[in-house]
PDB file of C-alpha atoms in Angstrom:
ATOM      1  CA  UNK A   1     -10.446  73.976  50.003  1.00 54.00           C
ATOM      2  CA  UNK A   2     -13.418  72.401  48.087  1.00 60.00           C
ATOM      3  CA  UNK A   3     -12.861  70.200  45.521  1.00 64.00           C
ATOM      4  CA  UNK A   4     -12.933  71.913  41.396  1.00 68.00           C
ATOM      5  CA  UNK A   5     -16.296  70.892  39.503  1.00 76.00           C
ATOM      6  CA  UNK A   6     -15.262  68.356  37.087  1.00 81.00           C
ATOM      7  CA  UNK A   7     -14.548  69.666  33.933  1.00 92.00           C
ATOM      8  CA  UNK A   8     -17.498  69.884  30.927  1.00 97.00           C
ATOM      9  CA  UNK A   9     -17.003  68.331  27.391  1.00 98.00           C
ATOM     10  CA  UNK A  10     -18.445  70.140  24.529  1.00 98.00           C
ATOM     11  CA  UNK A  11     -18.972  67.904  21.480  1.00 98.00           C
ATOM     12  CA  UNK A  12     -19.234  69.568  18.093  1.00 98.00           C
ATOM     13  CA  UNK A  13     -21.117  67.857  15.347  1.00 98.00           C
ATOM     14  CA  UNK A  14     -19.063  68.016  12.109  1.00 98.00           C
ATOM     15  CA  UNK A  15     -20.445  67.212   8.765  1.00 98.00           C
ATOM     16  CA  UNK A  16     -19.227  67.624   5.261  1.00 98.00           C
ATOM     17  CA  UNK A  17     -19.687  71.841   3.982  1.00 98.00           C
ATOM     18  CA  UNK A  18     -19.282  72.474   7.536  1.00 98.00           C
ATOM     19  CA  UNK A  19     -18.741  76.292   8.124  1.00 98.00           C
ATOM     20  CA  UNK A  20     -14.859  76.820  10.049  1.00 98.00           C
ATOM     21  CA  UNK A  21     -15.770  79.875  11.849  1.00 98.00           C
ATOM     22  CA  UNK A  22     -18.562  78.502  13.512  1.00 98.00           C
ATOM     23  CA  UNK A  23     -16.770  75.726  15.011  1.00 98.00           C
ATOM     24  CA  UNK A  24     -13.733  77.211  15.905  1.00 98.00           C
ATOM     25  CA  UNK A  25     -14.452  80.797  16.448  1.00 98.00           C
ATOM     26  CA  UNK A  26     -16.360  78.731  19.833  1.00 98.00           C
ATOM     27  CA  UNK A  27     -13.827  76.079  19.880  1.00 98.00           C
ATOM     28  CA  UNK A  28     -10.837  79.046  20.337  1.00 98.00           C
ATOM     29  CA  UNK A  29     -12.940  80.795  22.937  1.00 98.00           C
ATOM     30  CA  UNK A  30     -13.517  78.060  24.972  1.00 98.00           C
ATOM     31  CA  UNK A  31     -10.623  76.237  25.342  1.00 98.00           C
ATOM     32  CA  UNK A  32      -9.391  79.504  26.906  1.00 98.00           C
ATOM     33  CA  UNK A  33     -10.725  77.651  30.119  1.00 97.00           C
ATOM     34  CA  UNK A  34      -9.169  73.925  28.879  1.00 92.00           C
ATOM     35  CA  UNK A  35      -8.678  72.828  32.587  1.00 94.00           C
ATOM     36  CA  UNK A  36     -12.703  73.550  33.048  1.00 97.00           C
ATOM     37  CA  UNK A  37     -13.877  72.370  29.565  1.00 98.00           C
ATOM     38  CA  UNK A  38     -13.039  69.758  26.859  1.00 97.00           C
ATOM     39  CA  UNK A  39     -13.243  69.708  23.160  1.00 98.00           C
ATOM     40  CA  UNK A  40     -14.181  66.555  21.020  1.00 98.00           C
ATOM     41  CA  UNK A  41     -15.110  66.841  17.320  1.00 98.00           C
ATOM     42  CA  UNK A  42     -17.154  64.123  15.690  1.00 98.00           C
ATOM     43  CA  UNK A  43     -18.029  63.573  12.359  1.00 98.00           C
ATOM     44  CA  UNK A  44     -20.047  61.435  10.162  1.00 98.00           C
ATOM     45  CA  UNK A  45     -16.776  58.629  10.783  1.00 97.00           C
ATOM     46  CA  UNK A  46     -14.082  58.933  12.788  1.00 98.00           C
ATOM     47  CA  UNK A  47     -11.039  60.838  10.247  1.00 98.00           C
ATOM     48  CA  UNK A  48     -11.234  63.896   7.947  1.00 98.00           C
ATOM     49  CA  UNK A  49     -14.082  66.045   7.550  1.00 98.00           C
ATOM     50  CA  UNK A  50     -14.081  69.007   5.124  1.00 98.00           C
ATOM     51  CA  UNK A  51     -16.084  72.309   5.745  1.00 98.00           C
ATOM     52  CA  UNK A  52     -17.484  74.631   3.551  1.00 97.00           C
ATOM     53  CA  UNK A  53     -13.837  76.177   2.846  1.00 97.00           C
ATOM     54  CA  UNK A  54     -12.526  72.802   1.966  1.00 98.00           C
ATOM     55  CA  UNK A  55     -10.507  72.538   4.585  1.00 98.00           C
ATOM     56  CA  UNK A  56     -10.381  69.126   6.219  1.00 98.00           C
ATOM     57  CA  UNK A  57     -10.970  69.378   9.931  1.00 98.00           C
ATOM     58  CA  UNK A  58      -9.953  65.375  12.193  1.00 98.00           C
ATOM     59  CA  UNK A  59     -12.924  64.210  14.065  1.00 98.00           C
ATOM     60  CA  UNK A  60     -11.885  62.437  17.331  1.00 98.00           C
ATOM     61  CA  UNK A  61     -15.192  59.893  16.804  1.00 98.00           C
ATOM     62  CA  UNK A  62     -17.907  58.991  14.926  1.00 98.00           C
ATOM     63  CA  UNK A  63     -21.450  60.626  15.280  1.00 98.00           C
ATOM     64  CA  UNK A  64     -22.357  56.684  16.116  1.00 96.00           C
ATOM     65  CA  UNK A  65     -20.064  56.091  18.764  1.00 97.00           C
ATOM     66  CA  UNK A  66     -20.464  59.300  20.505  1.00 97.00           C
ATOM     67  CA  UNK A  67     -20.729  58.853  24.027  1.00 94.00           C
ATOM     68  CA  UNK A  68     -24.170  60.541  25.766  1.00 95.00           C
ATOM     69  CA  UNK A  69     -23.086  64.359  25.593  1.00 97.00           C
ATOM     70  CA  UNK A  70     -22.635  67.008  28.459  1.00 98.00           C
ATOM     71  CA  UNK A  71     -22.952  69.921  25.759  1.00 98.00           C
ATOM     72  CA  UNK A  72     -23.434  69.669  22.365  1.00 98.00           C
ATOM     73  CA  UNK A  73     -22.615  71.994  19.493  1.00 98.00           C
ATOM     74  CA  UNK A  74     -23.829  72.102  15.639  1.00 99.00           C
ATOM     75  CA  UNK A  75     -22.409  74.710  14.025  1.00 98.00           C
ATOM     76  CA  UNK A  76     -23.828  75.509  10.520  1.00 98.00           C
ATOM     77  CA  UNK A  77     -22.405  76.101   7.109  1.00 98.00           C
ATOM     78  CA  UNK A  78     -23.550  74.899   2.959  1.00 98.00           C
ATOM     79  CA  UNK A  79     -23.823  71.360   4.657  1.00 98.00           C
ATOM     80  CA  UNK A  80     -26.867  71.967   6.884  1.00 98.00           C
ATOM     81  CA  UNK A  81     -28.545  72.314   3.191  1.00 98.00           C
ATOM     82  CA  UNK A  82     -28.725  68.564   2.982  1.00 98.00           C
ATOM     83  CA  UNK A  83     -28.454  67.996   6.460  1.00 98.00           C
ATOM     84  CA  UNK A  84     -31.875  69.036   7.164  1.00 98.00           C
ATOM     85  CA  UNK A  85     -33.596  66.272   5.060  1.00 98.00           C
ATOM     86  CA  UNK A  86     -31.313  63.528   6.155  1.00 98.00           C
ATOM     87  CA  UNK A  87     -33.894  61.335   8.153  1.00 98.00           C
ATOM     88  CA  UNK A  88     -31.434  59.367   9.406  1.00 98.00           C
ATOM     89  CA  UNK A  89     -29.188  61.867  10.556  1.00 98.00           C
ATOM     90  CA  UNK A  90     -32.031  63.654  12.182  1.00 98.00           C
ATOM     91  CA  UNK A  91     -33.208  60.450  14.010  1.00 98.00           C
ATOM     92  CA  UNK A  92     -29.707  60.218  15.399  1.00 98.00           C
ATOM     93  CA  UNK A  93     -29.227  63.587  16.739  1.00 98.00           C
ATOM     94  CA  UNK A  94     -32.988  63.940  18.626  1.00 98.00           C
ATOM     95  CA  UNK A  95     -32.066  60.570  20.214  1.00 98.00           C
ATOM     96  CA  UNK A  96     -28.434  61.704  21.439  1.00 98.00           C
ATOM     97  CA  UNK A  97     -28.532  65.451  21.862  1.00 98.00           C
ATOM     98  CA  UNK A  98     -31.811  65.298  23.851  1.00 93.00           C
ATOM     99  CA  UNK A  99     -29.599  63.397  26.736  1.00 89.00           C
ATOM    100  CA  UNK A 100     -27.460  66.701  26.939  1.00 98.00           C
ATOM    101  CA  UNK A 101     -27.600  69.290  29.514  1.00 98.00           C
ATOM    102  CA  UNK A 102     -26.965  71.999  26.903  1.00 98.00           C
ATOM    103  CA  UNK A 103     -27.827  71.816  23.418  1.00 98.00           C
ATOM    104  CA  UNK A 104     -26.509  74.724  21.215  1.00 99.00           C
ATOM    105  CA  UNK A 105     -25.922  75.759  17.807  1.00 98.00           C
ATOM    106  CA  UNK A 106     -24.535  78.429  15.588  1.00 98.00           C
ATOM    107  CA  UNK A 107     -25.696  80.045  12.668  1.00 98.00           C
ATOM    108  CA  UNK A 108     -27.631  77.575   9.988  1.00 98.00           C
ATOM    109  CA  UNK A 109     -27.273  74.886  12.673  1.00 98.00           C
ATOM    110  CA  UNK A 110     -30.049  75.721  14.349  1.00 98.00           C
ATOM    111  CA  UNK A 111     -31.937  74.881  10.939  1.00 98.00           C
ATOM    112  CA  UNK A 112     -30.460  71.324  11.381  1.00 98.00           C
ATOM    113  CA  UNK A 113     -31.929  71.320  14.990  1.00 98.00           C
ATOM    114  CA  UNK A 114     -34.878  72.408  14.416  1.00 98.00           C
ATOM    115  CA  UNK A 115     -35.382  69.622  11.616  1.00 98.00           C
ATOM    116  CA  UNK A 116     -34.418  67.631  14.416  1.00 98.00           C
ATOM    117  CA  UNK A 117     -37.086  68.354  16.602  1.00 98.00           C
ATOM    118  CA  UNK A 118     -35.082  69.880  19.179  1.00 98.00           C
ATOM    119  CA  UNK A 119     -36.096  73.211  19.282  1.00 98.00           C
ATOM    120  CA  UNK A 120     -39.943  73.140  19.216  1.00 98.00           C
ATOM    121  CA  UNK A 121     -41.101  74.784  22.633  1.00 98.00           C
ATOM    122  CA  UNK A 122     -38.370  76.710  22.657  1.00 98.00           C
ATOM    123  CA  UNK A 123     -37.082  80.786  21.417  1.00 98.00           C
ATOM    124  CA  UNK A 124     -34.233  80.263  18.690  1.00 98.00           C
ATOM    125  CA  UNK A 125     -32.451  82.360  16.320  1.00 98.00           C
ATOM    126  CA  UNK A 126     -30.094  81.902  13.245  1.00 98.00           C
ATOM    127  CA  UNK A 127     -28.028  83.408  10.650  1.00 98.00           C
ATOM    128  CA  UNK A 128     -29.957  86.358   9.248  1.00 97.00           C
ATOM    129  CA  UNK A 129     -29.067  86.014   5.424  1.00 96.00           C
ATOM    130  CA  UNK A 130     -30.533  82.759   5.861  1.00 97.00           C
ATOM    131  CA  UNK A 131     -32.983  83.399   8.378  1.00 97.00           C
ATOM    132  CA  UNK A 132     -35.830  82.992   5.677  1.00 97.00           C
ATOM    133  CA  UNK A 133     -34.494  79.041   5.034  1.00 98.00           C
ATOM    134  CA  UNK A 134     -33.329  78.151   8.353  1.00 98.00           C
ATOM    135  CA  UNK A 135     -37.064  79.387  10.001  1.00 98.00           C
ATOM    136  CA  UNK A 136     -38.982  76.728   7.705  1.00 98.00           C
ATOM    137  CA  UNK A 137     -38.085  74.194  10.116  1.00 98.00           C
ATOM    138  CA  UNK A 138     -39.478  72.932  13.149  1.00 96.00           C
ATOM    139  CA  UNK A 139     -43.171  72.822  14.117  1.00 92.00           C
ATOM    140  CA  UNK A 140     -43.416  75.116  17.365  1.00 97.00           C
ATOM    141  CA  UNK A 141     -40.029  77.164  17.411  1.00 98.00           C
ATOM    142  CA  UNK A 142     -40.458  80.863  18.921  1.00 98.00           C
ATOM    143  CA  UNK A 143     -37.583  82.264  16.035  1.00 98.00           C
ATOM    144  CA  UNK A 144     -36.267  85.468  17.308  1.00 98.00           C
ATOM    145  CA  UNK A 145     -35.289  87.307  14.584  1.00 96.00           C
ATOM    146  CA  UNK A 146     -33.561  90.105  16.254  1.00 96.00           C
ATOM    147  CA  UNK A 147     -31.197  88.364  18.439  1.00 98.00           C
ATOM    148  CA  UNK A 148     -27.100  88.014  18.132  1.00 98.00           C
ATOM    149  CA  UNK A 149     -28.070  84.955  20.423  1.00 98.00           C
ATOM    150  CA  UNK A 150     -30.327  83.532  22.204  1.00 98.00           C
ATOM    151  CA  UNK A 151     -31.073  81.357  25.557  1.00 98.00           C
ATOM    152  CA  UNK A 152     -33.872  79.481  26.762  1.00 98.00           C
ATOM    153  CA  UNK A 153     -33.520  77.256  29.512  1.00 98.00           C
ATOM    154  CA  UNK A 154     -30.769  74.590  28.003  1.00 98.00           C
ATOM    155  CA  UNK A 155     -31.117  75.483  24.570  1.00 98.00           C
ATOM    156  CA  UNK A 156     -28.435  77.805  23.071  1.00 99.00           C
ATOM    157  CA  UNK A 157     -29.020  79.593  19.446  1.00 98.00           C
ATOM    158  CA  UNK A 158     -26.465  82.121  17.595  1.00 98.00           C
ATOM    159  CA  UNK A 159     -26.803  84.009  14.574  1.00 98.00           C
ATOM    160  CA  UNK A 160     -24.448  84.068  11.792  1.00 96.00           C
ATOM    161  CA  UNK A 161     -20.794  82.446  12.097  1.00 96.00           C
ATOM    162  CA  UNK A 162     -18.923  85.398  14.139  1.00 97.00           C
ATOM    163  CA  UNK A 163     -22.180  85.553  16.616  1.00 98.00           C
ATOM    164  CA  UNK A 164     -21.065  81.663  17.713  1.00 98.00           C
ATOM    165  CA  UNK A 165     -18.233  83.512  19.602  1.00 98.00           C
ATOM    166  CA  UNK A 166     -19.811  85.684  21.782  1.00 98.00           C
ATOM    167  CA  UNK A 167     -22.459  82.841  22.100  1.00 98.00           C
ATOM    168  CA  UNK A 168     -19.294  81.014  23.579  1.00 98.00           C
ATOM    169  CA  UNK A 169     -18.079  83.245  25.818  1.00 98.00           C
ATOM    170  CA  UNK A 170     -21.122  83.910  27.230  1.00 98.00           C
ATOM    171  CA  UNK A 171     -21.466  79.798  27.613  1.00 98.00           C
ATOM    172  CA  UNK A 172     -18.006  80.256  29.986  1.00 98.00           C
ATOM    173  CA  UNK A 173     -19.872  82.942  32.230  1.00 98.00           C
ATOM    174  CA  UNK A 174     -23.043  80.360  32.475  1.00 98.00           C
ATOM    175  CA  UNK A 175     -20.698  76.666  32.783  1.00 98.00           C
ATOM    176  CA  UNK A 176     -17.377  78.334  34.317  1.00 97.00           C
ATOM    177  CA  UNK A 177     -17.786  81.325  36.185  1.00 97.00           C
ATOM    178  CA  UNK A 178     -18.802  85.056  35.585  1.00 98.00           C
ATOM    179  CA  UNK A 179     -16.100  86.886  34.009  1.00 98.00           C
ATOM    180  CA  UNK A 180     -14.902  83.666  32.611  1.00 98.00           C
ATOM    181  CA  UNK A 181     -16.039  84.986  29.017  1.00 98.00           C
ATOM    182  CA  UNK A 182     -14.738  88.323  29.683  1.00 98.00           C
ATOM    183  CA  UNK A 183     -11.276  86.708  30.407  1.00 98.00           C
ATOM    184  CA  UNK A 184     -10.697  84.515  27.388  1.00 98.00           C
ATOM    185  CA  UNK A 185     -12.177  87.685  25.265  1.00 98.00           C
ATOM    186  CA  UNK A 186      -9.259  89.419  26.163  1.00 98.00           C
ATOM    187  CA  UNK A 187      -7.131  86.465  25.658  1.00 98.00           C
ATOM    188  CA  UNK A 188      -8.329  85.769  22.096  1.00 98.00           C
ATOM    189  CA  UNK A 189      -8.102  89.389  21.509  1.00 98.00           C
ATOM    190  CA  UNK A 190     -11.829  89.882  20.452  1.00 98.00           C
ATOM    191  CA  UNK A 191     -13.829  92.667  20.917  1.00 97.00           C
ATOM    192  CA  UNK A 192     -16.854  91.370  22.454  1.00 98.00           C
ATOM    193  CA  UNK A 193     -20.624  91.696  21.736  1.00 97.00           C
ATOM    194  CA  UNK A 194     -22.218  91.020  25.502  1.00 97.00           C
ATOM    195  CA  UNK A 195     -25.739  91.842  24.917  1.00 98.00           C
ATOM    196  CA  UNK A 196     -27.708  89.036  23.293  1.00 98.00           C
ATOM    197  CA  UNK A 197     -30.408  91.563  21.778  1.00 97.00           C
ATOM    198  CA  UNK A 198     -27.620  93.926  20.463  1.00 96.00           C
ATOM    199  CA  UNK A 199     -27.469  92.367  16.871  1.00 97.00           C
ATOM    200  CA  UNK A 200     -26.702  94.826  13.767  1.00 93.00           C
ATOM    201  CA  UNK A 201     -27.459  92.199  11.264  1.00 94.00           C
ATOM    202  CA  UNK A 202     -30.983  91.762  11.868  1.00 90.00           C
ATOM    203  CA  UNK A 203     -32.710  94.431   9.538  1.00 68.00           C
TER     204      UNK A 203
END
């Protein structure tokens, strides 16, 4: 019998006004497949982070002693407001996520890594209430405005909050298996949205 791959750690990039959904709407669908991926949360230190809904959310590590990433997730939220013009931030995160085979983000976080640099040369989206803000950033980033999400070669962009879920499940078909989304859908009880270009917020 040949041997299981090994399994693939997703690190999610917490910072303060954080949005909850977007983290663990992704976080819920994907450790429907713990034994084939692995959660870490880091924040700005190692402890307590709070999110946009003031609830205070552990991170495992610190953004600084994050290990080089397999896949990396920024979710978005009020936070990504400051987070965009935080230099030093932004320096850490090009340097780090770059070393990732997937780099992905939900909502507003694709503002943050687009600030970053991470996204020019590549087709993006974001949340659509926002999509005004969140498209100022980054030099040479093909924004998709019609899109729940969207993929280009290892970079992964969702629309608003709920969109990071079927984002994530359709990041279990691509690191798992096919049908791996479609099994943890039905799992977490969520009615899924499997077309990327289906998305009834963009007007």
């Amino acid at each position: 019998m040949p041997a299981r791959p090994a399994p693939r750690r997703v690190d999610i990039v917490l910072f303060p006004g954080f949005e909850l959904l977007d983290v663990f709407g992704p976080v819920e669908a994907l450790s429907m497949a713990e034994e084939r991926v692995g959660i870490r949360l880091l924040g700005p230190v190692a402890g307590t982070v709070a999110s946009s809904q003031g609830t205070e959310v552990v991170a495992a590590a610190a953004w600084a002693d994050a290990e080089t990433p397999d896949i990396v997730l920024v979710p978005g939220g009020a936070g990504t407001r400051d987070l965009v013009h935080d230099g030093a931030f932004l320096t850490w995160l090009r340097g780090w996520a770059d070393e990732a085979a997937i780099v992905a983000s939900v909502c507003t976080g694709s503002a943050v890594l687009a600030a970053a640099g991470l996204l020019d040369g590549y087709r993006a989206t974001s949340n659509k209430l926002a999509y005004a803000w969140a498209t100022g950033f980054g030099t040479e980033v093909d924004w998709q405005r019609r899109a729940r999400w969207v993929v280009d070669r290892n970079r992964w962009t969702s629309s608003g909050v709920s969109a990071g879920t079927d984002m994530a499940l359709a990041l279990l078909d691509s690191i798992v298996e096919p049908g791996a989304g479609d099994r943890a859908a039905r799992l977490i009880e969520h009615e899924r949205n499997s077309d990327p270009d289906r998305d009834p917020f963009a007007a």
